[in-house]
Amino acid sequence: MKEETNHVYPLWKKLARANLAAAALTVAAAEKPNVVILATGGTIAGAGATTANSASYQAAKVPVDKLIMSVPELANVANVRGEQVFQIASESFTNERLLELGKRVSALSKQTDVDGIVITHGTDTLEETAYFLNLTVHTNKPIVVVGSMRPGTAMSADGMLNLYDAVVVAGSPDARAKGVLVTMNDQIDSGRDITKAINIKTNAFSSQWGSLGMIVEGKNYWFRAPVKRHTIQSEFDIDKIDQLAPVEIVYAYGNVPASLYEGAAANGAKAIIHAGTGNGSVADRVVPTLQKLRAKGVQIIRSARVPAGFVLRNAEQPDDKYDWVVAHDLNPQKARILAAVALSQITSSTEIQRVFWEY
Ligand code: DGL
């Protein structure tokens, strides 16, 4: 009997251990948040020829599953799975791709087995996508957009830690209801405020009103919360938007011709973002053209090429008299996103100005 028990016992012991381990893993998995990574390309998925190539590389090469495998620590903080939505450098984003990505994010956010969503993205237009999602995805679940300034093949690559931080934040209950977030270079920023201010350093991103917080060794430290409308507070719903209005930007400078604005309108622009000098100033030779275009129904929205501050209404330019809109503190590329979203359901300049105050 004893012999038989000895023979059978080790097998049961192994099975018991395996079941305990599986149970422990299940418990652990049950305790960890479920985070989905939607990959779109960019440098975070880039590859260079040598480890010395921190700036010379090809973006959008590494598939999402390999990205996830390259950071095994992700498994310690969340149950992670990936989807490859696009594999592009982000300068190649379009309105159609924004809508496709936004609708996928929205659908996932409604799933009870999804606690948070990470979008890996090129840094060139990351700020536009982050703001677009902030305006249109109706969820309190954390949505975190993340990129990197160096490819994973480079010495001191920043993508691994940026991705780890993004997954931690996406799985954090204290990141809920803060709007779309961006984790770059240990910072947690609002998708509304973040912009790429430097084009070749790892501290490329900043928000003129400051980060919302920091993340250090997998712990979030919060210092402020957004005050502008976002996500579930928004009147704009990605699930009800099938097309974004064509909105173009004209970058102003000494000698800028009025023909650039006429060309934008001739190409079908429903609104023109004036990336003005100074406080969104308009050259005297351009004013009559903008008045003519406004009279034809084109919205004129004054932003500024100056990276910080905000455009004042009726300061140097008589916005009330000309029925123009001011973009407030939004840079031209973000003003374009908000105008394109707003024009999907709003037509009056008064209402559009309200939207620029509130979002
Ligand atoms: N081509 C740029 C982009 O995909 C590379 C920049 C980056 O992702 O850091 O946005």
PDB file of C-alpha atoms in Angstrom, residues 53-339:
ATOM      1  CA  ASN A  53      21.496  55.018 -34.822  1.00  0.00           C
ATOM      2  CA  SER A  54      19.309  56.943 -32.397  1.00  0.00           C
ATOM      3  CA  ALA A  55      17.994  59.310 -35.098  1.00  0.00           C
ATOM      4  CA  SER A  56      18.592  57.439 -38.365  1.00  0.00           C
ATOM      5  CA  TYR A  57      16.209  54.506 -38.602  1.00  0.00           C
ATOM      6  CA  GLN A  58      13.053  53.285 -40.244  1.00  0.00           C
ATOM      7  CA  ALA A  59       9.797  53.885 -38.336  1.00  0.00           C
ATOM      8  CA  ALA A  60       6.902  51.416 -38.284  1.00  0.00           C
ATOM      9  CA  LYS A  61       8.819  48.135 -38.669  1.00  0.00           C
ATOM     10  CA  VAL A  62       8.294  46.126 -35.450  1.00  0.00           C
ATOM     11  CA  PRO A  63       4.909  44.359 -35.075  1.00  0.00           C
ATOM     12  CA  VAL A  64       2.880  44.767 -31.895  1.00  0.00           C
ATOM     13  CA  ASP A  65       3.480  41.237 -30.574  1.00  0.00           C
ATOM     14  CA  LYS A  66       7.252  41.765 -30.836  1.00  0.00           C
ATOM     15  CA  LEU A  67       6.867  45.141 -29.115  1.00  0.00           C
ATOM     16  CA  ILE A  68       5.087  43.454 -26.229  1.00  0.00           C
ATOM     17  CA  MET A  69       7.689  40.675 -26.076  1.00  0.00           C
ATOM     18  CA  SER A  70      10.464  43.275 -25.947  1.00  0.00           C
ATOM     19  CA  VAL A  71       9.130  44.482 -22.561  1.00  0.00           C
ATOM     20  CA  PRO A  72       8.515  41.297 -20.521  1.00  0.00           C
ATOM     21  CA  GLU A  73       7.932  43.494 -17.441  1.00  0.00           C
ATOM     22  CA  LEU A  74       4.534  44.401 -18.885  1.00  0.00           C
ATOM     23  CA  ALA A  75       3.263  41.020 -17.677  1.00  0.00           C
ATOM     24  CA  ASN A  76       4.044  42.027 -14.081  1.00  0.00           C
ATOM     25  CA  VAL A  77       1.611  44.955 -14.179  1.00  0.00           C
ATOM     26  CA  ALA A  78      -1.185  43.928 -16.537  1.00  0.00           C
ATOM     27  CA  ASN A  79      -2.694  41.224 -18.691  1.00  0.00           C
ATOM     28  CA  VAL A  80      -1.679  42.647 -22.053  1.00  0.00           C
ATOM     29  CA  ARG A  81      -2.778  41.827 -25.570  1.00  0.00           C
ATOM     30  CA  GLY A  82      -2.047  43.672 -28.805  1.00  0.00           C
ATOM     31  CA  GLU A  83      -3.759  44.610 -32.057  1.00  0.00           C
ATOM     32  CA  GLN A  84      -1.978  46.011 -35.106  1.00  0.00           C
ATOM     33  CA  VAL A  85      -4.316  48.763 -36.334  1.00  0.00           C
ATOM     34  CA  PHE A  86      -1.823  50.403 -38.721  1.00  0.00           C
ATOM     35  CA  GLN A  87       1.932  50.143 -39.348  1.00  0.00           C
ATOM     36  CA  ILE A  88       2.728  53.682 -40.478  1.00  0.00           C
ATOM     37  CA  ALA A  89       4.886  56.652 -39.662  1.00  0.00           C
ATOM     38  CA  SER A  90       2.508  59.075 -38.023  1.00  0.00           C
ATOM     39  CA  GLU A  91       3.070  61.894 -40.546  1.00  0.00           C
ATOM     40  CA  SER A  92       0.962  59.620 -42.758  1.00  0.00           C
ATOM     41  CA  PHE A  93      -2.114  59.748 -40.549  1.00  0.00           C
ATOM     42  CA  THR A  94      -5.303  60.979 -42.234  1.00  0.00           C
ATOM     43  CA  ASN A  95      -8.806  61.954 -41.080  1.00  0.00           C
ATOM     44  CA  GLU A  96      -9.993  58.517 -42.179  1.00  0.00           C
ATOM     45  CA  ARG A  97      -7.326  56.769 -40.088  1.00  0.00           C
ATOM     46  CA  LEU A  98      -8.205  58.934 -37.077  1.00  0.00           C
ATOM     47  CA  LEU A  99     -11.831  57.835 -37.394  1.00  0.00           C
ATOM     48  CA  GLU A 100     -10.904  54.159 -37.813  1.00  0.00           C
ATOM     49  CA  LEU A 101      -8.634  54.229 -34.757  1.00  0.00           C
ATOM     50  CA  GLY A 102     -11.148  56.198 -32.685  1.00  0.00           C
ATOM     51  CA  LYS A 103     -13.957  53.769 -33.451  1.00  0.00           C
ATOM     52  CA  ARG A 104     -11.775  50.798 -32.439  1.00  0.00           C
ATOM     53  CA  VAL A 105     -10.817  52.522 -29.181  1.00  0.00           C
ATOM     54  CA  SER A 106     -14.474  53.260 -28.495  1.00  0.00           C
ATOM     55  CA  ALA A 107     -15.549  49.666 -29.152  1.00  0.00           C
ATOM     56  CA  LEU A 108     -12.827  48.254 -26.871  1.00  0.00           C
ATOM     57  CA  SER A 109     -13.659  50.761 -24.123  1.00  0.00           C
ATOM     58  CA  LYS A 110     -17.174  49.314 -23.981  1.00  0.00           C
ATOM     59  CA  GLN A 111     -15.904  45.771 -23.340  1.00  0.00           C
ATOM     60  CA  THR A 112     -16.137  44.678 -19.687  1.00  0.00           C
ATOM     61  CA  ASP A 113     -12.908  42.648 -20.090  1.00  0.00           C
ATOM     62  CA  VAL A 114     -10.921  45.794 -21.017  1.00  0.00           C
ATOM     63  CA  ASP A 115      -9.721  48.055 -18.193  1.00  0.00           C
ATOM     64  CA  GLY A 116      -7.502  50.397 -20.207  1.00  0.00           C
ATOM     65  CA  ILE A 117      -6.171  51.030 -23.695  1.00  0.00           C
ATOM     66  CA  VAL A 118      -2.697  52.001 -24.913  1.00  0.00           C
ATOM     67  CA  ILE A 119      -2.081  53.365 -28.411  1.00  0.00           C
ATOM     68  CA  THR A 120       1.505  53.180 -29.669  1.00  0.00           C
ATOM     69  CA  HIS A 121       2.015  55.960 -32.174  1.00  0.00           C
ATOM     70  CA  GLY A 122       4.593  57.986 -34.060  1.00  0.00           C
ATOM     71  CA  THR A 123       5.491  61.196 -32.259  1.00  0.00           C
ATOM     72  CA  ASP A 124       5.043  63.527 -35.236  1.00  0.00           C
ATOM     73  CA  THR A 125       1.259  63.670 -35.027  1.00  0.00           C
ATOM     74  CA  LEU A 126       0.781  61.984 -31.655  1.00  0.00           C
ATOM     75  CA  GLU A 127      -0.621  65.204 -30.184  1.00  0.00           C
ATOM     76  CA  GLU A 128      -3.327  65.369 -32.863  1.00  0.00           C
ATOM     77  CA  THR A 129      -4.506  61.801 -32.314  1.00  0.00           C
ATOM     78  CA  ALA A 130      -4.433  62.199 -28.531  1.00  0.00           C
ATOM     79  CA  TYR A 131      -6.563  65.362 -28.731  1.00  0.00           C
ATOM     80  CA  PHE A 132      -8.959  63.781 -31.236  1.00  0.00           C
ATOM     81  CA  LEU A 133      -9.581  60.812 -28.922  1.00  0.00           C
ATOM     82  CA  ASN A 134      -9.885  63.187 -25.957  1.00  0.00           C
ATOM     83  CA  LEU A 135     -12.703  64.986 -27.809  1.00  0.00           C
ATOM     84  CA  THR A 136     -14.650  62.004 -29.088  1.00  0.00           C
ATOM     85  CA  VAL A 137     -14.275  58.730 -27.103  1.00  0.00           C
ATOM     86  CA  HIS A 138     -16.963  58.441 -24.442  1.00  0.00           C
ATOM     87  CA  THR A 139     -15.295  56.480 -21.650  1.00  0.00           C
ATOM     88  CA  ASN A 140     -13.815  57.047 -18.205  1.00  0.00           C
ATOM     89  CA  LYS A 141     -11.364  54.193 -18.721  1.00  0.00           C
ATOM     90  CA  PRO A 142      -7.743  55.304 -19.124  1.00  0.00           C
ATOM     91  CA  ILE A 143      -6.663  55.762 -22.740  1.00  0.00           C
ATOM     92  CA  VAL A 144      -2.917  56.357 -23.038  1.00  0.00           C
ATOM     93  CA  VAL A 145      -1.090  57.360 -26.216  1.00  0.00           C
ATOM     94  CA  VAL A 146       2.645  56.661 -26.257  1.00  0.00           C
ATOM     95  CA  GLY A 147       5.594  56.926 -28.620  1.00  0.00           C
ATOM     96  CA  SER A 148       9.337  57.191 -28.472  1.00  0.00           C
ATOM     97  CA  MET A 149      12.036  59.440 -29.855  1.00  0.00           C
ATOM     98  CA  ARG A 150      14.546  56.613 -30.405  1.00  0.00           C
ATOM     99  CA  PRO A 151      14.011  53.178 -31.990  1.00  0.00           C
ATOM    100  CA  GLY A 152      14.209  50.125 -29.766  1.00  0.00           C
ATOM    101  CA  THR A 153      17.475  49.149 -31.503  1.00  0.00           C
ATOM    102  CA  ALA A 154      19.334  52.251 -30.235  1.00  0.00           C
ATOM    103  CA  MET A 155      21.445  52.714 -27.114  1.00  0.00           C
ATOM    104  CA  SER A 156      19.318  54.341 -24.376  1.00  0.00           C
ATOM    105  CA  ALA A 157      16.163  53.667 -26.325  1.00  0.00           C
ATOM    106  CA  ASP A 158      13.223  55.381 -24.590  1.00  0.00           C
ATOM    107  CA  GLY A 159      10.395  53.266 -25.996  1.00  0.00           C
ATOM    108  CA  MET A 160      10.547  50.377 -23.536  1.00  0.00           C
ATOM    109  CA  LEU A 161      10.051  52.509 -20.437  1.00  0.00           C
ATOM    110  CA  ASN A 162       7.536  54.766 -22.201  1.00  0.00           C
ATOM    111  CA  LEU A 163       5.493  51.672 -23.114  1.00  0.00           C
ATOM    112  CA  TYR A 164       5.814  50.201 -19.612  1.00  0.00           C
ATOM    113  CA  ASP A 165       4.629  53.519 -18.145  1.00  0.00           C
ATOM    114  CA  ALA A 166       1.731  53.673 -20.584  1.00  0.00           C
ATOM    115  CA  VAL A 167       0.538  50.182 -19.611  1.00  0.00           C
ATOM    116  CA  VAL A 168       0.852  50.990 -15.895  1.00  0.00           C
ATOM    117  CA  VAL A 169      -1.207  54.170 -16.309  1.00  0.00           C
ATOM    118  CA  ALA A 170      -3.753  52.466 -18.572  1.00  0.00           C
ATOM    119  CA  GLY A 171      -4.280  49.852 -15.858  1.00  0.00           C
ATOM    120  CA  SER A 172      -4.491  52.387 -13.018  1.00  0.00           C
ATOM    121  CA  PRO A 173      -7.880  53.179 -11.464  1.00  0.00           C
ATOM    122  CA  ASP A 174      -6.498  56.607 -10.451  1.00  0.00           C
ATOM    123  CA  ALA A 175      -6.005  57.432 -14.159  1.00  0.00           C
ATOM    124  CA  ARG A 176      -9.733  57.129 -14.848  1.00  0.00           C
ATOM    125  CA  ALA A 177     -11.778  60.188 -15.864  1.00  0.00           C
ATOM    126  CA  LYS A 178      -8.688  62.321 -16.548  1.00  0.00           C
ATOM    127  CA  GLY A 179      -9.204  62.379 -20.314  1.00  0.00           C
ATOM    128  CA  VAL A 180      -6.800  60.898 -22.813  1.00  0.00           C
ATOM    129  CA  LEU A 181      -3.267  60.777 -21.424  1.00  0.00           C
ATOM    130  CA  VAL A 182       0.248  60.675 -22.882  1.00  0.00           C
ATOM    131  CA  THR A 183       3.203  59.048 -21.112  1.00  0.00           C
ATOM    132  CA  MET A 184       6.567  60.184 -22.450  1.00  0.00           C
ATOM    133  CA  ASN A 185       9.861  60.671 -20.597  1.00  0.00           C
ATOM    134  CA  ASP A 186       8.419  59.867 -17.119  1.00  0.00           C
ATOM    135  CA  GLN A 187       5.666  62.484 -17.538  1.00  0.00           C
ATOM    136  CA  ILE A 188       1.893  61.977 -17.620  1.00  0.00           C
ATOM    137  CA  ASP A 189       0.359  64.698 -19.788  1.00  0.00           C
ATOM    138  CA  SER A 190      -3.098  65.596 -20.976  1.00  0.00           C
ATOM    139  CA  GLY A 191      -3.777  64.644 -24.585  1.00  0.00           C
ATOM    140  CA  ARG A 192      -5.270  68.120 -24.944  1.00  0.00           C
ATOM    141  CA  ASP A 193      -2.229  70.092 -23.810  1.00  0.00           C
ATOM    142  CA  ILE A 194       0.717  67.940 -24.956  1.00  0.00           C
ATOM    143  CA  THR A 195       2.738  69.033 -27.971  1.00  0.00           C
ATOM    144  CA  LYS A 196       5.999  67.954 -29.598  1.00  0.00           C
ATOM    145  CA  ALA A 197       8.213  70.944 -28.853  1.00  0.00           C
ATOM    146  CA  ILE A 198      11.634  69.471 -29.740  1.00  0.00           C
ATOM    147  CA  ASN A 199      12.167  67.286 -32.772  1.00  0.00           C
ATOM    148  CA  ILE A 200      15.287  65.338 -31.765  1.00  0.00           C
ATOM    149  CA  LYS A 201      15.532  64.845 -27.996  1.00  0.00           C
ATOM    150  CA  THR A 202      13.851  62.372 -25.629  1.00  0.00           C
ATOM    151  CA  ASN A 203      12.321  65.258 -23.643  1.00  0.00           C
ATOM    152  CA  ALA A 204      10.529  66.275 -26.836  1.00  0.00           C
ATOM    153  CA  PHE A 205       7.054  66.618 -25.387  1.00  0.00           C
ATOM    154  CA  SER A 206       5.678  69.283 -23.093  1.00  0.00           C
ATOM    155  CA  SER A 207       2.440  70.983 -22.064  1.00  0.00           C
ATOM    156  CA  GLN A 208       2.568  74.762 -21.565  1.00  0.00           C
ATOM    157  CA  TRP A 209       0.209  74.426 -18.584  1.00  0.00           C
ATOM    158  CA  GLY A 210       2.327  71.620 -17.101  1.00  0.00           C
ATOM    159  CA  SER A 211       2.070  67.837 -16.884  1.00  0.00           C
ATOM    160  CA  LEU A 212      -0.785  66.233 -14.954  1.00  0.00           C
ATOM    161  CA  GLY A 213       1.743  64.077 -13.133  1.00  0.00           C
ATOM    162  CA  MET A 214       4.732  61.791 -13.273  1.00  0.00           C
ATOM    163  CA  ILE A 215       5.278  58.082 -13.260  1.00  0.00           C
ATOM    164  CA  VAL A 216       8.329  56.700 -11.507  1.00  0.00           C
ATOM    165  CA  GLU A 217       9.118  52.978 -11.171  1.00  0.00           C
ATOM    166  CA  GLY A 218       5.562  52.032 -12.011  1.00  0.00           C
ATOM    167  CA  LYS A 219       3.877  54.426  -9.586  1.00  0.00           C
ATOM    168  CA  ASN A 220       1.700  57.384 -10.656  1.00  0.00           C
ATOM    169  CA  TYR A 221       2.138  60.763  -8.934  1.00  0.00           C
ATOM    170  CA  TRP A 222      -0.680  63.187  -9.789  1.00  0.00           C
ATOM    171  CA  PHE A 223      -0.449  66.989  -9.337  1.00  0.00           C
ATOM    172  CA  ARG A 224      -3.403  68.374 -11.296  1.00  0.00           C
ATOM    173  CA  ALA A 225      -6.449  67.389 -13.317  1.00  0.00           C
ATOM    174  CA  PRO A 226      -7.832  68.724 -16.644  1.00  0.00           C
ATOM    175  CA  VAL A 227     -10.483  71.488 -16.528  1.00  0.00           C
ATOM    176  CA  LYS A 228     -11.527  71.464 -20.189  1.00  0.00           C
ATOM    177  CA  ARG A 229     -14.321  69.114 -21.399  1.00  0.00           C
ATOM    178  CA  HIS A 230     -13.199  65.672 -22.520  1.00  0.00           C
ATOM    179  CA  THR A 231     -14.325  62.065 -23.168  1.00  0.00           C
ATOM    180  CA  ILE A 232     -17.676  61.445 -21.461  1.00  0.00           C
ATOM    181  CA  GLN A 233     -18.135  65.218 -20.902  1.00  0.00           C
ATOM    182  CA  SER A 234     -17.899  65.841 -24.641  1.00  0.00           C
ATOM    183  CA  GLU A 235     -20.854  66.627 -26.918  1.00  0.00           C
ATOM    184  CA  PHE A 236     -18.929  64.915 -29.745  1.00  0.00           C
ATOM    185  CA  ASP A 237     -19.223  61.119 -30.009  1.00  0.00           C
ATOM    186  CA  ILE A 238     -16.904  59.087 -32.281  1.00  0.00           C
ATOM    187  CA  ASP A 239     -19.649  56.496 -32.713  1.00  0.00           C
ATOM    188  CA  LYS A 240     -21.815  59.164 -34.383  1.00  0.00           C
ATOM    189  CA  ILE A 241     -19.096  60.786 -36.543  1.00  0.00           C
ATOM    190  CA  ASP A 242     -18.493  59.242 -39.953  1.00  0.00           C
ATOM    191  CA  GLN A 243     -16.581  62.077 -41.579  1.00  0.00           C
ATOM    192  CA  LEU A 244     -14.371  64.940 -40.435  1.00  0.00           C
ATOM    193  CA  ALA A 245     -14.805  68.314 -42.144  1.00  0.00           C
ATOM    194  CA  PRO A 246     -11.909  69.470 -44.334  1.00  0.00           C
ATOM    195  CA  VAL A 247     -10.064  72.116 -42.320  1.00  0.00           C
ATOM    196  CA  GLU A 248      -6.759  73.517 -43.540  1.00  0.00           C
ATOM    197  CA  ILE A 249      -3.954  75.506 -41.923  1.00  0.00           C
ATOM    198  CA  VAL A 250      -2.181  78.483 -43.459  1.00  0.00           C
ATOM    199  CA  TYR A 251       1.128  79.324 -41.824  1.00  0.00           C
ATOM    200  CA  ALA A 252       1.605  83.083 -41.807  1.00  0.00           C
ATOM    201  CA  TYR A 253       4.872  85.000 -42.223  1.00  0.00           C
ATOM    202  CA  GLY A 254       6.037  88.353 -43.566  1.00  0.00           C
ATOM    203  CA  ASN A 255       4.941  88.470 -47.241  1.00  0.00           C
ATOM    204  CA  VAL A 256       2.328  85.677 -46.927  1.00  0.00           C
ATOM    205  CA  PRO A 257       0.034  86.012 -49.977  1.00  0.00           C
ATOM    206  CA  ALA A 258      -3.766  86.047 -49.700  1.00  0.00           C
ATOM    207  CA  SER A 259      -3.789  83.410 -52.443  1.00  0.00           C
ATOM    208  CA  LEU A 260      -2.841  80.686 -49.913  1.00  0.00           C
ATOM    209  CA  TYR A 261      -6.153  81.236 -48.101  1.00  0.00           C
ATOM    210  CA  GLU A 262      -8.064  81.376 -51.396  1.00  0.00           C
ATOM    211  CA  GLY A 263      -6.403  78.112 -52.422  1.00  0.00           C
ATOM    212  CA  ALA A 264      -7.430  76.387 -49.196  1.00  0.00           C
ATOM    213  CA  ALA A 265     -11.020  77.492 -49.705  1.00  0.00           C
ATOM    214  CA  ALA A 266     -10.947  76.509 -53.381  1.00  0.00           C
ATOM    215  CA  ASN A 267      -9.859  73.033 -52.228  1.00  0.00           C
ATOM    216  CA  GLY A 268     -12.992  72.742 -50.133  1.00  0.00           C
ATOM    217  CA  ALA A 269     -11.894  73.924 -46.705  1.00  0.00           C
ATOM    218  CA  LYS A 270     -14.910  74.484 -44.451  1.00  0.00           C
ATOM    219  CA  ALA A 271     -12.628  76.319 -42.018  1.00  0.00           C
ATOM    220  CA  ILE A 272      -9.170  77.833 -42.282  1.00  0.00           C
ATOM    221  CA  ILE A 273      -6.839  77.867 -39.295  1.00  0.00           C
ATOM    222  CA  HIS A 274      -4.703  81.005 -39.534  1.00  0.00           C
ATOM    223  CA  ALA A 275      -1.340  80.172 -37.898  1.00  0.00           C
ATOM    224  CA  GLY A 276      -0.691  83.824 -37.339  1.00  0.00           C
ATOM    225  CA  THR A 277       2.380  85.725 -36.285  1.00  0.00           C
ATOM    226  CA  GLY A 278       2.368  87.024 -32.731  1.00  0.00           C
ATOM    227  CA  ASN A 279      -1.101  86.903 -31.212  1.00  0.00           C
ATOM    228  CA  GLY A 280      -2.620  85.468 -34.373  1.00  0.00           C
ATOM    229  CA  SER A 281      -2.081  88.707 -36.281  1.00  0.00           C
ATOM    230  CA  VAL A 282      -3.436  89.081 -39.839  1.00  0.00           C
ATOM    231  CA  ALA A 283      -1.582  91.086 -42.505  1.00  0.00           C
ATOM    232  CA  ASP A 284      -3.623  94.026 -43.809  1.00  0.00           C
ATOM    233  CA  ARG A 285      -3.377  92.671 -47.394  1.00  0.00           C
ATOM    234  CA  VAL A 286      -4.971  89.368 -46.224  1.00  0.00           C
ATOM    235  CA  VAL A 287      -7.950  90.798 -44.299  1.00  0.00           C
ATOM    236  CA  PRO A 288     -10.177  91.469 -47.362  1.00  0.00           C
ATOM    237  CA  THR A 289      -9.680  87.904 -48.570  1.00  0.00           C
ATOM    238  CA  LEU A 290     -10.611  86.465 -45.175  1.00  0.00           C
ATOM    239  CA  GLN A 291     -13.693  88.692 -45.076  1.00  0.00           C
ATOM    240  CA  LYS A 292     -14.687  87.475 -48.553  1.00  0.00           C
ATOM    241  CA  LEU A 293     -14.176  83.819 -47.578  1.00  0.00           C
ATOM    242  CA  ARG A 294     -16.136  84.331 -44.362  1.00  0.00           C
ATOM    243  CA  ALA A 295     -18.980  85.800 -46.366  1.00  0.00           C
ATOM    244  CA  LYS A 296     -18.930  82.615 -48.452  1.00  0.00           C
ATOM    245  CA  GLY A 297     -19.377  80.533 -45.278  1.00  0.00           C
ATOM    246  CA  VAL A 298     -15.787  79.540 -44.571  1.00  0.00           C
ATOM    247  CA  GLN A 299     -14.994  79.715 -40.844  1.00  0.00           C
ATOM    248  CA  ILE A 300     -11.872  81.770 -40.064  1.00  0.00           C
ATOM    249  CA  ILE A 301     -10.095  80.617 -36.893  1.00  0.00           C
ATOM    250  CA  ARG A 302      -7.142  82.583 -35.589  1.00  0.00           C
ATOM    251  CA  SER A 303      -4.403  80.491 -33.962  1.00  0.00           C
ATOM    252  CA  ALA A 304      -0.726  81.425 -33.707  1.00  0.00           C
ATOM    253  CA  ARG A 305       2.599  80.118 -34.939  1.00  0.00           C
ATOM    254  CA  VAL A 306       4.045  81.203 -31.575  1.00  0.00           C
ATOM    255  CA  PRO A 307       4.286  77.997 -29.466  1.00  0.00           C
ATOM    256  CA  ALA A 308       3.056  79.349 -26.115  1.00  0.00           C
ATOM    257  CA  GLY A 309       0.410  81.732 -24.757  1.00  0.00           C
ATOM    258  CA  PHE A 310      -3.103  82.095 -26.188  1.00  0.00           C
ATOM    259  CA  VAL A 311      -4.840  84.190 -28.816  1.00  0.00           C
ATOM    260  CA  LEU A 312      -6.952  87.028 -27.403  1.00  0.00           C
ATOM    261  CA  ARG A 313     -10.320  87.789 -28.977  1.00  0.00           C
ATOM    262  CA  ASN A 314     -10.823  91.398 -30.219  1.00  0.00           C
ATOM    263  CA  ALA A 315      -7.317  92.504 -29.238  1.00  0.00           C
ATOM    264  CA  GLU A 316      -5.446  93.637 -32.364  1.00  0.00           C
ATOM    265  CA  GLN A 317      -7.998  91.977 -34.655  1.00  0.00           C
ATOM    266  CA  PRO A 318     -11.741  92.938 -34.549  1.00  0.00           C
ATOM    267  CA  ASP A 319     -13.044  89.360 -34.364  1.00  0.00           C
ATOM    268  CA  ASP A 320     -16.588  90.410 -33.491  1.00  0.00           C
ATOM    269  CA  LYS A 321     -16.715  92.756 -36.493  1.00  0.00           C
ATOM    270  CA  TYR A 322     -15.312  90.139 -38.924  1.00  0.00           C
ATOM    271  CA  ASP A 323     -17.180  87.174 -37.328  1.00  0.00           C
ATOM    272  CA  TRP A 324     -13.918  85.297 -36.789  1.00  0.00           C
ATOM    273  CA  VAL A 325     -13.126  82.661 -34.132  1.00  0.00           C
ATOM    274  CA  VAL A 326     -10.050  82.551 -31.903  1.00  0.00           C
ATOM    275  CA  ALA A 327      -8.387  79.206 -31.101  1.00  0.00           C
ATOM    276  CA  HIS A 328      -7.628  80.251 -27.501  1.00  0.00           C
ATOM    277  CA  ASP A 329      -4.490  78.342 -26.411  1.00  0.00           C
ATOM    278  CA  LEU A 330      -4.722  75.610 -29.072  1.00  0.00           C
ATOM    279  CA  ASN A 331      -1.836  75.439 -31.529  1.00  0.00           C
ATOM    280  CA  PRO A 332      -2.765  75.300 -35.225  1.00  0.00           C
ATOM    281  CA  GLN A 333      -2.660  71.502 -35.518  1.00  0.00           C
ATOM    282  CA  LYS A 334      -4.906  71.042 -32.479  1.00  0.00           C
ATOM    283  CA  ALA A 335      -7.214  73.827 -33.602  1.00  0.00           C
ATOM    284  CA  ARG A 336      -7.619  71.928 -36.866  1.00  0.00           C
ATOM    285  CA  ILE A 337      -8.674  68.776 -34.999  1.00  0.00           C
ATOM    286  CA  LEU A 338     -11.225  70.616 -32.866  1.00  0.00           C
ATOM    287  CA  ALA A 339     -12.649  72.528 -35.837  1.00  0.00           C
TER     288      ALA A 339
END
